[in-house]
PDB file of C-alpha atoms in Angstrom:
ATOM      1  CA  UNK A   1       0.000   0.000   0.000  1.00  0.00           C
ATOM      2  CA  UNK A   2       1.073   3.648  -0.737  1.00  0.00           C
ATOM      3  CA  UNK A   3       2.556   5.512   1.922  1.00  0.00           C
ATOM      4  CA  UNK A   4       3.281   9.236   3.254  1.00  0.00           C
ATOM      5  CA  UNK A   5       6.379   9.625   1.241  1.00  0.00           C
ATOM      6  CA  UNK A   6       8.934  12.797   1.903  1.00  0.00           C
ATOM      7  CA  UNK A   7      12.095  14.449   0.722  1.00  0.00           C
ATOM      8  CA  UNK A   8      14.500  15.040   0.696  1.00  0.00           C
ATOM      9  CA  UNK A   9      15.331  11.998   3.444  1.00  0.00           C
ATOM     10  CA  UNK A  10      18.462  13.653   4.773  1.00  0.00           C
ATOM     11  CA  UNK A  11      19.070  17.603   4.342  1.00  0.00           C
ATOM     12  CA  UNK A  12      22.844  19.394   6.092  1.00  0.00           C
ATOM     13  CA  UNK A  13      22.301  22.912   6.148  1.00  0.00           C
ATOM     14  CA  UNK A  14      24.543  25.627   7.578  1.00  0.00           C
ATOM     15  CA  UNK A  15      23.257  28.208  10.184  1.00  0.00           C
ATOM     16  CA  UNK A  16      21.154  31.086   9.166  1.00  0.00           C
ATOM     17  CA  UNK A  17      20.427  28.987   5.650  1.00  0.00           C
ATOM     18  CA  UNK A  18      16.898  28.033   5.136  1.00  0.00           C
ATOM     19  CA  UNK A  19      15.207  24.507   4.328  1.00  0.00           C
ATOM     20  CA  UNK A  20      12.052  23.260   2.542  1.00  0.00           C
ATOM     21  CA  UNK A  21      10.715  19.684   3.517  1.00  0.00           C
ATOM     22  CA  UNK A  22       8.136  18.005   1.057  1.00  0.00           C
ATOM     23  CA  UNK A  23       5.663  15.719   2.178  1.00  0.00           C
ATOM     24  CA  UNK A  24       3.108  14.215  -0.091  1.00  0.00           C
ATOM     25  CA  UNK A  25       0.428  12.328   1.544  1.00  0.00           C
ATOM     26  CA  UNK A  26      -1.064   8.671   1.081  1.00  0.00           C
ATOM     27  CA  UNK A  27      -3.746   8.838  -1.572  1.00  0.00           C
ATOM     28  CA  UNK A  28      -6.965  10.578  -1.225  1.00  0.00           C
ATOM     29  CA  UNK A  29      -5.446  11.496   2.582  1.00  0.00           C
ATOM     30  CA  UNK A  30      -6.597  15.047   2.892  1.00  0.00           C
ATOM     31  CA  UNK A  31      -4.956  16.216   6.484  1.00  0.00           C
ATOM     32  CA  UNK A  32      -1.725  16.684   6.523  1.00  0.00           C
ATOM     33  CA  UNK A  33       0.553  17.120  10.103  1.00  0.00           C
ATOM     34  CA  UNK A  34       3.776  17.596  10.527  1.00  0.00           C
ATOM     35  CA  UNK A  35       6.159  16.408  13.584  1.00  0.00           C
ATOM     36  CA  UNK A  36       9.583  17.248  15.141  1.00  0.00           C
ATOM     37  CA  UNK A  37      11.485  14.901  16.736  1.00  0.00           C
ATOM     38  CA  UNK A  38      14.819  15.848  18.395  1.00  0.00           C
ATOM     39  CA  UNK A  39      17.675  13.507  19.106  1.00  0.00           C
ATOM     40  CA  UNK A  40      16.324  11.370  21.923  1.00  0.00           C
ATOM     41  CA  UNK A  41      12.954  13.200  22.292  1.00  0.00           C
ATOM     42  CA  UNK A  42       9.811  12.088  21.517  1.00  0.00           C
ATOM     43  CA  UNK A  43       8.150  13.691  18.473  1.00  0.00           C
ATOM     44  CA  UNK A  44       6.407  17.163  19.223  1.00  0.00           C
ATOM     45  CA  UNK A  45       3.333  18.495  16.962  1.00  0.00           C
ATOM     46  CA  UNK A  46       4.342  21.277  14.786  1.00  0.00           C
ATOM     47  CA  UNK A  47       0.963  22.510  12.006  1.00  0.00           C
ATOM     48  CA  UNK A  48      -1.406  20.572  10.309  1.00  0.00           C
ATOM     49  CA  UNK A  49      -3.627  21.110   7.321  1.00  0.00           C
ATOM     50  CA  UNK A  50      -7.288  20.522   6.410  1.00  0.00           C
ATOM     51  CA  UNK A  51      -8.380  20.917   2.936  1.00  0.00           C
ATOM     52  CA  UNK A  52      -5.517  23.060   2.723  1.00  0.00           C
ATOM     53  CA  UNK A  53      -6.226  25.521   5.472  1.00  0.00           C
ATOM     54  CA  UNK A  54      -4.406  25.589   8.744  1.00  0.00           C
ATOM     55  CA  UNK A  55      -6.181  23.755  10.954  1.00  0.00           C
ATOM     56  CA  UNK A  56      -4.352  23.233  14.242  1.00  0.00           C
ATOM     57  CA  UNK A  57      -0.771  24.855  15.136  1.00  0.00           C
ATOM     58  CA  UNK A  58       1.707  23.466  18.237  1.00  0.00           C
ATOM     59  CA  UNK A  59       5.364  23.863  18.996  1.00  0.00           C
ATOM     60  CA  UNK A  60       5.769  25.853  15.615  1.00  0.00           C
ATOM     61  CA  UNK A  61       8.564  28.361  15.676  1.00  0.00           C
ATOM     62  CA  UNK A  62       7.824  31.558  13.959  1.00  0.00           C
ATOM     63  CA  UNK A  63      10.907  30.963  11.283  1.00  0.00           C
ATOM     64  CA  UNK A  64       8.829  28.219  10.245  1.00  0.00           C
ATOM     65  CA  UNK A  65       5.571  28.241   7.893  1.00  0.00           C
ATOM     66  CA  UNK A  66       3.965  25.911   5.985  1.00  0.00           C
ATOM     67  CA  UNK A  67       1.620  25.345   3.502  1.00  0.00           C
ATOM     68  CA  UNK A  68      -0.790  22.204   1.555  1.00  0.00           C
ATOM     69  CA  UNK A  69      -1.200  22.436  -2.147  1.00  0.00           C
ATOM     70  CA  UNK A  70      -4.281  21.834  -4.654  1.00  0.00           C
ATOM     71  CA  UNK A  71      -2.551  18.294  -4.832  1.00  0.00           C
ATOM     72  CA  UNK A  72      -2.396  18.025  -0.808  1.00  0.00           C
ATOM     73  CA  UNK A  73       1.407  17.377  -0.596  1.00  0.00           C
ATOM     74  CA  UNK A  74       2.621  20.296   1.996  1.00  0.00           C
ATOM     75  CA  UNK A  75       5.840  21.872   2.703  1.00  0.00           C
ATOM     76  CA  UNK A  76       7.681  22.631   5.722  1.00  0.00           C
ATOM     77  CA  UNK A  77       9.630  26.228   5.351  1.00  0.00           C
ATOM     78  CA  UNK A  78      12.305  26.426   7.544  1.00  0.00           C
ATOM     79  CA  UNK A  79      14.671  29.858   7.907  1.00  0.00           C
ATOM     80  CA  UNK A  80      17.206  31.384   9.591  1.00  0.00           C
ATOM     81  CA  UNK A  81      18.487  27.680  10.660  1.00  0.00           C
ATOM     82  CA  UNK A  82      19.502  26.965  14.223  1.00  0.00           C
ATOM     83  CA  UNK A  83      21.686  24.034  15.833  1.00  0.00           C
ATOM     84  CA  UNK A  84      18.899  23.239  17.975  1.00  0.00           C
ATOM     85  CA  UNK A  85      16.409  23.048  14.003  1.00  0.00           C
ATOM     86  CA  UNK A  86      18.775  19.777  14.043  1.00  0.00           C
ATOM     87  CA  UNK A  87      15.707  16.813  14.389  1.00  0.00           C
ATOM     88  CA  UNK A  88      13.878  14.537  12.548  1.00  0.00           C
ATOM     89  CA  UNK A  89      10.813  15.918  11.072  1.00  0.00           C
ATOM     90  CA  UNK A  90       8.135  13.649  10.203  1.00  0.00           C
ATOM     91  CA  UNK A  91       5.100  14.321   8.038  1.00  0.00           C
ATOM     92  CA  UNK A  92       1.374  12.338   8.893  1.00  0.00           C
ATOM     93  CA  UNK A  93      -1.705  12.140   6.783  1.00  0.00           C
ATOM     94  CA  UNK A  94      -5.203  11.285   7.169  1.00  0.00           C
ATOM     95  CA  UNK A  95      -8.014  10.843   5.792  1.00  0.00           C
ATOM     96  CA  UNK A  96     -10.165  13.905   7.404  1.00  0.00           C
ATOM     97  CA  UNK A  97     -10.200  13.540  11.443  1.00  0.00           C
ATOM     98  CA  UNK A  98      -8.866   9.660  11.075  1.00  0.00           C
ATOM     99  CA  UNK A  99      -6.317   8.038  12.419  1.00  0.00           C
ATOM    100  CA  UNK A 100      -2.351   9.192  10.971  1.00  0.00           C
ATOM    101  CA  UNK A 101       0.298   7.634   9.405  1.00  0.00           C
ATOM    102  CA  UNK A 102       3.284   8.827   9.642  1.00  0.00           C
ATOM    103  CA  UNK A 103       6.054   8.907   7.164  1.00  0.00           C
ATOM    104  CA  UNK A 104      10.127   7.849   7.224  1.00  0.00           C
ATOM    105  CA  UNK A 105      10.790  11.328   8.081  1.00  0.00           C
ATOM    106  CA  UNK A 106      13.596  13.925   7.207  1.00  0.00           C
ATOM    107  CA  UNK A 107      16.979  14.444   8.662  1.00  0.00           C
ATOM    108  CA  UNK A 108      18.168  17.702   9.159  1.00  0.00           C
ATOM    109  CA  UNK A 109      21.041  18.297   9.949  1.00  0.00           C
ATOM    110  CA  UNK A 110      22.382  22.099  10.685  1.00  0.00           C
ATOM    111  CA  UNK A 111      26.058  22.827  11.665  1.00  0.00           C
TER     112      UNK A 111
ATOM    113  CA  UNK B   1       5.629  18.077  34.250  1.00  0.00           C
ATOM    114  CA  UNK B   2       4.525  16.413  31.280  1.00  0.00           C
ATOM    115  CA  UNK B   3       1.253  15.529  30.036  1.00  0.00           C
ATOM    116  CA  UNK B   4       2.087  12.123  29.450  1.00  0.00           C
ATOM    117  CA  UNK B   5       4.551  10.195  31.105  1.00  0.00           C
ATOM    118  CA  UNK B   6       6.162   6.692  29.972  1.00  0.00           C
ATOM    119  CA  UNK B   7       8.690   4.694  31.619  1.00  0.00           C
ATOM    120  CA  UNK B   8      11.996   4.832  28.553  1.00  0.00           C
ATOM    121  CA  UNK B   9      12.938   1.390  29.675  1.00  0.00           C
ATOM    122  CA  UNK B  10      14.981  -0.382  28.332  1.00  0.00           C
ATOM    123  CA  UNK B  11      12.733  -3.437  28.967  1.00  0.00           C
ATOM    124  CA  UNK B  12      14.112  -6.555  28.142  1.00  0.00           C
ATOM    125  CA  UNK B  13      12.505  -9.697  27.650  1.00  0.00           C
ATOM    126  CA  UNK B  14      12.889 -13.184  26.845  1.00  0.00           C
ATOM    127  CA  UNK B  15      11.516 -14.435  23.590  1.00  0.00           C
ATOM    128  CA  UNK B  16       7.614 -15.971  24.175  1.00  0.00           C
ATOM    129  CA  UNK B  17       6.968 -13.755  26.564  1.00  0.00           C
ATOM    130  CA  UNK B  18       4.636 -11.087  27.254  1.00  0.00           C
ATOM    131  CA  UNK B  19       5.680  -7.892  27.069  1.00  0.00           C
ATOM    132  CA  UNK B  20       3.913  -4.792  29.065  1.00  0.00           C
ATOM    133  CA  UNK B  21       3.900  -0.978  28.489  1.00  0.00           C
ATOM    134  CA  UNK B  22       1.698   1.885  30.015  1.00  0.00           C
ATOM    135  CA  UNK B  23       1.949   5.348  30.220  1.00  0.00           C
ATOM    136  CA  UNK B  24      -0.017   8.003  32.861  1.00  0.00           C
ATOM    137  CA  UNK B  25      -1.579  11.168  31.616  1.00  0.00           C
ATOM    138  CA  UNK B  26      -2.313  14.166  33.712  1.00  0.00           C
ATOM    139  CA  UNK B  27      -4.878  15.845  31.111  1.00  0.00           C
ATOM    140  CA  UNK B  28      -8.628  14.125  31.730  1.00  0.00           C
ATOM    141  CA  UNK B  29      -9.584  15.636  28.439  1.00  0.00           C
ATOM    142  CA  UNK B  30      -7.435  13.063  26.564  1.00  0.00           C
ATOM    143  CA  UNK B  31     -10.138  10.387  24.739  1.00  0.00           C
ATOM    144  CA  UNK B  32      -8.099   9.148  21.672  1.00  0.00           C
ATOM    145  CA  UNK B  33      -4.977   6.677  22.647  1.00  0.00           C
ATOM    146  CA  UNK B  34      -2.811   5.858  20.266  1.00  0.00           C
ATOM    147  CA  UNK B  35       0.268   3.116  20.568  1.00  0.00           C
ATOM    148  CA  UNK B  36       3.189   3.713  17.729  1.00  0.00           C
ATOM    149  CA  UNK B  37       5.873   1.911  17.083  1.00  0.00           C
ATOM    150  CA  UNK B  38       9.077   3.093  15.574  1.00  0.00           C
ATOM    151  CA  UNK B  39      12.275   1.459  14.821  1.00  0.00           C
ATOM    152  CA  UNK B  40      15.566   2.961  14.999  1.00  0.00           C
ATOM    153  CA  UNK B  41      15.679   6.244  12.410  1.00  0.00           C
ATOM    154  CA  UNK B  42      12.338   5.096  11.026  1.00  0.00           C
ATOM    155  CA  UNK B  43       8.569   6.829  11.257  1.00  0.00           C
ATOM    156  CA  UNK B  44       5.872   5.796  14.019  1.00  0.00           C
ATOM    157  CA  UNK B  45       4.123   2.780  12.829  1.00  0.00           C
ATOM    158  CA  UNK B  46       0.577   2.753  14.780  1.00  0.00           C
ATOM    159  CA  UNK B  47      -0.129  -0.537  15.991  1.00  0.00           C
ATOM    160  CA  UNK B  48      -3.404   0.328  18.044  1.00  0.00           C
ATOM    161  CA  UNK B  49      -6.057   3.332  18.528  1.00  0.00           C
ATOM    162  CA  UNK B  50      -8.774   3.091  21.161  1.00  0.00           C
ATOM    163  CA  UNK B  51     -11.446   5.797  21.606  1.00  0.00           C
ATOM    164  CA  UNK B  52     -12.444   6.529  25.041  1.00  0.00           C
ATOM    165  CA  UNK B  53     -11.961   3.468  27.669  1.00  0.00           C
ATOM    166  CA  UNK B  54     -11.872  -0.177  27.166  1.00  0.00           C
ATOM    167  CA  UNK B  55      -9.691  -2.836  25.833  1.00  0.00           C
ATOM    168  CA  UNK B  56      -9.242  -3.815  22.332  1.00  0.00           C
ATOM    169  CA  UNK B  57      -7.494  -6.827  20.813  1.00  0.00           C
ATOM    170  CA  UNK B  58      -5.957  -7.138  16.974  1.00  0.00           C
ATOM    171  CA  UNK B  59      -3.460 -10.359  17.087  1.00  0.00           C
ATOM    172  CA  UNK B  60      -0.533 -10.591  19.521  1.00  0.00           C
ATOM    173  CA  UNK B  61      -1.363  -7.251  20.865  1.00  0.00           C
ATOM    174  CA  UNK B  62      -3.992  -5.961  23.468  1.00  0.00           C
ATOM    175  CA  UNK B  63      -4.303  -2.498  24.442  1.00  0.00           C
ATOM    176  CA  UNK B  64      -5.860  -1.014  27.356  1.00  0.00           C
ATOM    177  CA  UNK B  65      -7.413   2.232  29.021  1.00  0.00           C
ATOM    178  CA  UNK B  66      -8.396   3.318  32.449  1.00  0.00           C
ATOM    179  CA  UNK B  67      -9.424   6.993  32.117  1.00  0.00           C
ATOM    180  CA  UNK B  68     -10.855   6.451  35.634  1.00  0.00           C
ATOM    181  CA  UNK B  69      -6.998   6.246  36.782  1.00  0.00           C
ATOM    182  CA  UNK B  70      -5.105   8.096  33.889  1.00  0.00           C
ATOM    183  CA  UNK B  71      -3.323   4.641  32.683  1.00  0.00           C
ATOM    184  CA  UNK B  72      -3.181   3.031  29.169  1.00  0.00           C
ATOM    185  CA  UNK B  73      -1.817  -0.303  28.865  1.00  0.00           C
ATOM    186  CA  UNK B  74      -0.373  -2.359  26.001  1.00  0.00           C
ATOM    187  CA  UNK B  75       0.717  -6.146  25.991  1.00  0.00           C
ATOM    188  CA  UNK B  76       2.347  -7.979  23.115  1.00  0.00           C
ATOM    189  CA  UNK B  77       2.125 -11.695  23.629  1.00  0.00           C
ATOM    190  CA  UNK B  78       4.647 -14.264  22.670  1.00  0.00           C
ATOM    191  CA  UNK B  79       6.743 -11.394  21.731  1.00  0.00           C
ATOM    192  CA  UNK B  80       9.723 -12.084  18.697  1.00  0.00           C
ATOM    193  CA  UNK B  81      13.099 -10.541  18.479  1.00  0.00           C
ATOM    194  CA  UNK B  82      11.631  -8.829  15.703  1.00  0.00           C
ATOM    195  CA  UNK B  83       9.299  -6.613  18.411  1.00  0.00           C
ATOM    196  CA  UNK B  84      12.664  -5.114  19.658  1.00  0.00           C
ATOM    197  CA  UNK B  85      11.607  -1.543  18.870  1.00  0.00           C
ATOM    198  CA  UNK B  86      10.600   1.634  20.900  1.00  0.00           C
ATOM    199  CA  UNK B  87       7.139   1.969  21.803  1.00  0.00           C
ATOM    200  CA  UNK B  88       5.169   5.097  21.629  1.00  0.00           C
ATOM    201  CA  UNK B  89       2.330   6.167  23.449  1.00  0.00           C
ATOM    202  CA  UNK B  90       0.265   9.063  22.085  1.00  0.00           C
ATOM    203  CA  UNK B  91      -3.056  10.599  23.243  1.00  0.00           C
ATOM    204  CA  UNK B  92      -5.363  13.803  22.523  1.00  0.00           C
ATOM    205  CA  UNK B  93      -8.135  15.898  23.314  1.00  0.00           C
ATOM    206  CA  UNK B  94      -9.777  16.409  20.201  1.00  0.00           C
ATOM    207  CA  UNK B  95      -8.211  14.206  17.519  1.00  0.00           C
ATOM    208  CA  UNK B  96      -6.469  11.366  16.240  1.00  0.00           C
ATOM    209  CA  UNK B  97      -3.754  13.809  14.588  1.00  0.00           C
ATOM    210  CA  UNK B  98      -2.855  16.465  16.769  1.00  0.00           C
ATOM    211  CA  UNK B  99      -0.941  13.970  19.481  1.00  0.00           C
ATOM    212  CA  UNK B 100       1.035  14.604  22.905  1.00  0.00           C
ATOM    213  CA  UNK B 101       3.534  11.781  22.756  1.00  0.00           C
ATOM    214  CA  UNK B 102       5.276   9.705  25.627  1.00  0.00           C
ATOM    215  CA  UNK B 103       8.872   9.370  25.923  1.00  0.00           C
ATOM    216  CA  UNK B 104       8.683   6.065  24.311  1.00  0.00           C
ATOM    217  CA  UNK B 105       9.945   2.967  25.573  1.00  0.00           C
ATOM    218  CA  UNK B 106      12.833   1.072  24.350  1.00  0.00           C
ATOM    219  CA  UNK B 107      11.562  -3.062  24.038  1.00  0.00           C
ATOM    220  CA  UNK B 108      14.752  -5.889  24.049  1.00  0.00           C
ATOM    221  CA  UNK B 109      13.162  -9.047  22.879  1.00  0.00           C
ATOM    222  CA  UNK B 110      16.323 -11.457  23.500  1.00  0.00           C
ATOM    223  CA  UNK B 111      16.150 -14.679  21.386  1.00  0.00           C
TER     224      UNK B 111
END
């Protein structure tokens, strides 16, 4: 079965550079969330999408934004990068208020 | 203080037997309870979901909630080396998306 798929799968990025994650949901998913999970930490909810409007933000720092698509893949915007922006960051889908699945997930790595 | 508390382990166990996990919650709002699983540098693979209280069965796996006491339980019977993993907890308010995770737990299953 088709999965939530992103990419890039690992990203190195220096400080102050900024990042784009993709995520592109399983089929005919229409919610979209997206995760960050530091080294050893469980993952904390960041922003998730509805019919691509905002519906729900958490833990979301303001150099961050994001954004779902007519197609409902969504991207993570990440600027002015920071040591501690270092994490795995996971997208989820759903299909409306369902349960999620989560994807692989993205390493970035900033030095 | 977190919301949701779970023990990190590790917990090992002999092969065949029954493994146990729970996490306590703080927030009586929480009604969806979630259990993920998620091997090393890979996503959260949900294993169970239970609305509310009660106990729910799918396989080798039985999870349980006591919102009376705060408490959500999960067993894996005759557990394989191949359940060697970290176990998740993860619970909300209002959804099955927007989730407060436990620490996660780290499961040994030695052969």
């Amino acid at each position: 079965a088709a999965g939530v798929i992103q990419s890039p799968r690992h990203l190195i990025k220096e400080k102050r550079e900024t990042a784009t994650l993709k995520c592109y949901p399983i089929p005919r998913h229409d919610t979209v969330y997206w995760y960050q999970q530091g080294p050893g930490q469980d993952p904390q909810f960041l922003i998730s999408f509805y019919e691509k409007m905002q519906s729900d933000k958490g833990s979301i720092p303001d150099r961050f934004s994001a954004q779902q698509f007519s197609d409902y893949h969504s991207e993570l915007n990440m600027s002015s990068l920071e040591l501690g922006d270092s994490a795995l960051y996971f997208c989820a889908s759903s299909l409306a208020l369902s349960t999620i699945y989560f994807g692989e997930g993205s390493w970035l790595t900033v030095v | 203080q977190k919301e949701v508390e779970q023990d990190p382990g590790p917990l090992s166990v002999p092969e065949g037997a029954i493994v146990s996990l729970n996490c306590t919650y703080s927030n009586s709002a929480f009604q969806y309870f979630m259990w993920y699983r998620q091997y090393s540098r890979k996503g959260p693979e949900l294993l169970m979901y239970t609305y509310s209280s009660g106990n729910k069965e799918d396989g080798r796996f039985t999870a349980q909630v006591d919102k009376s006491s705060k408490y959500i339980s999960l067993f894996i019977r005759d557990s394989q080396p191949s359940d060697s993993a970290t176990y998740l907890c993860a619970m909300s308010a209002d959804s099955w998306g927007k989730l407060q995770f436990g620490a996660g737990t780290q499961v040994v299953v030695t052969p």
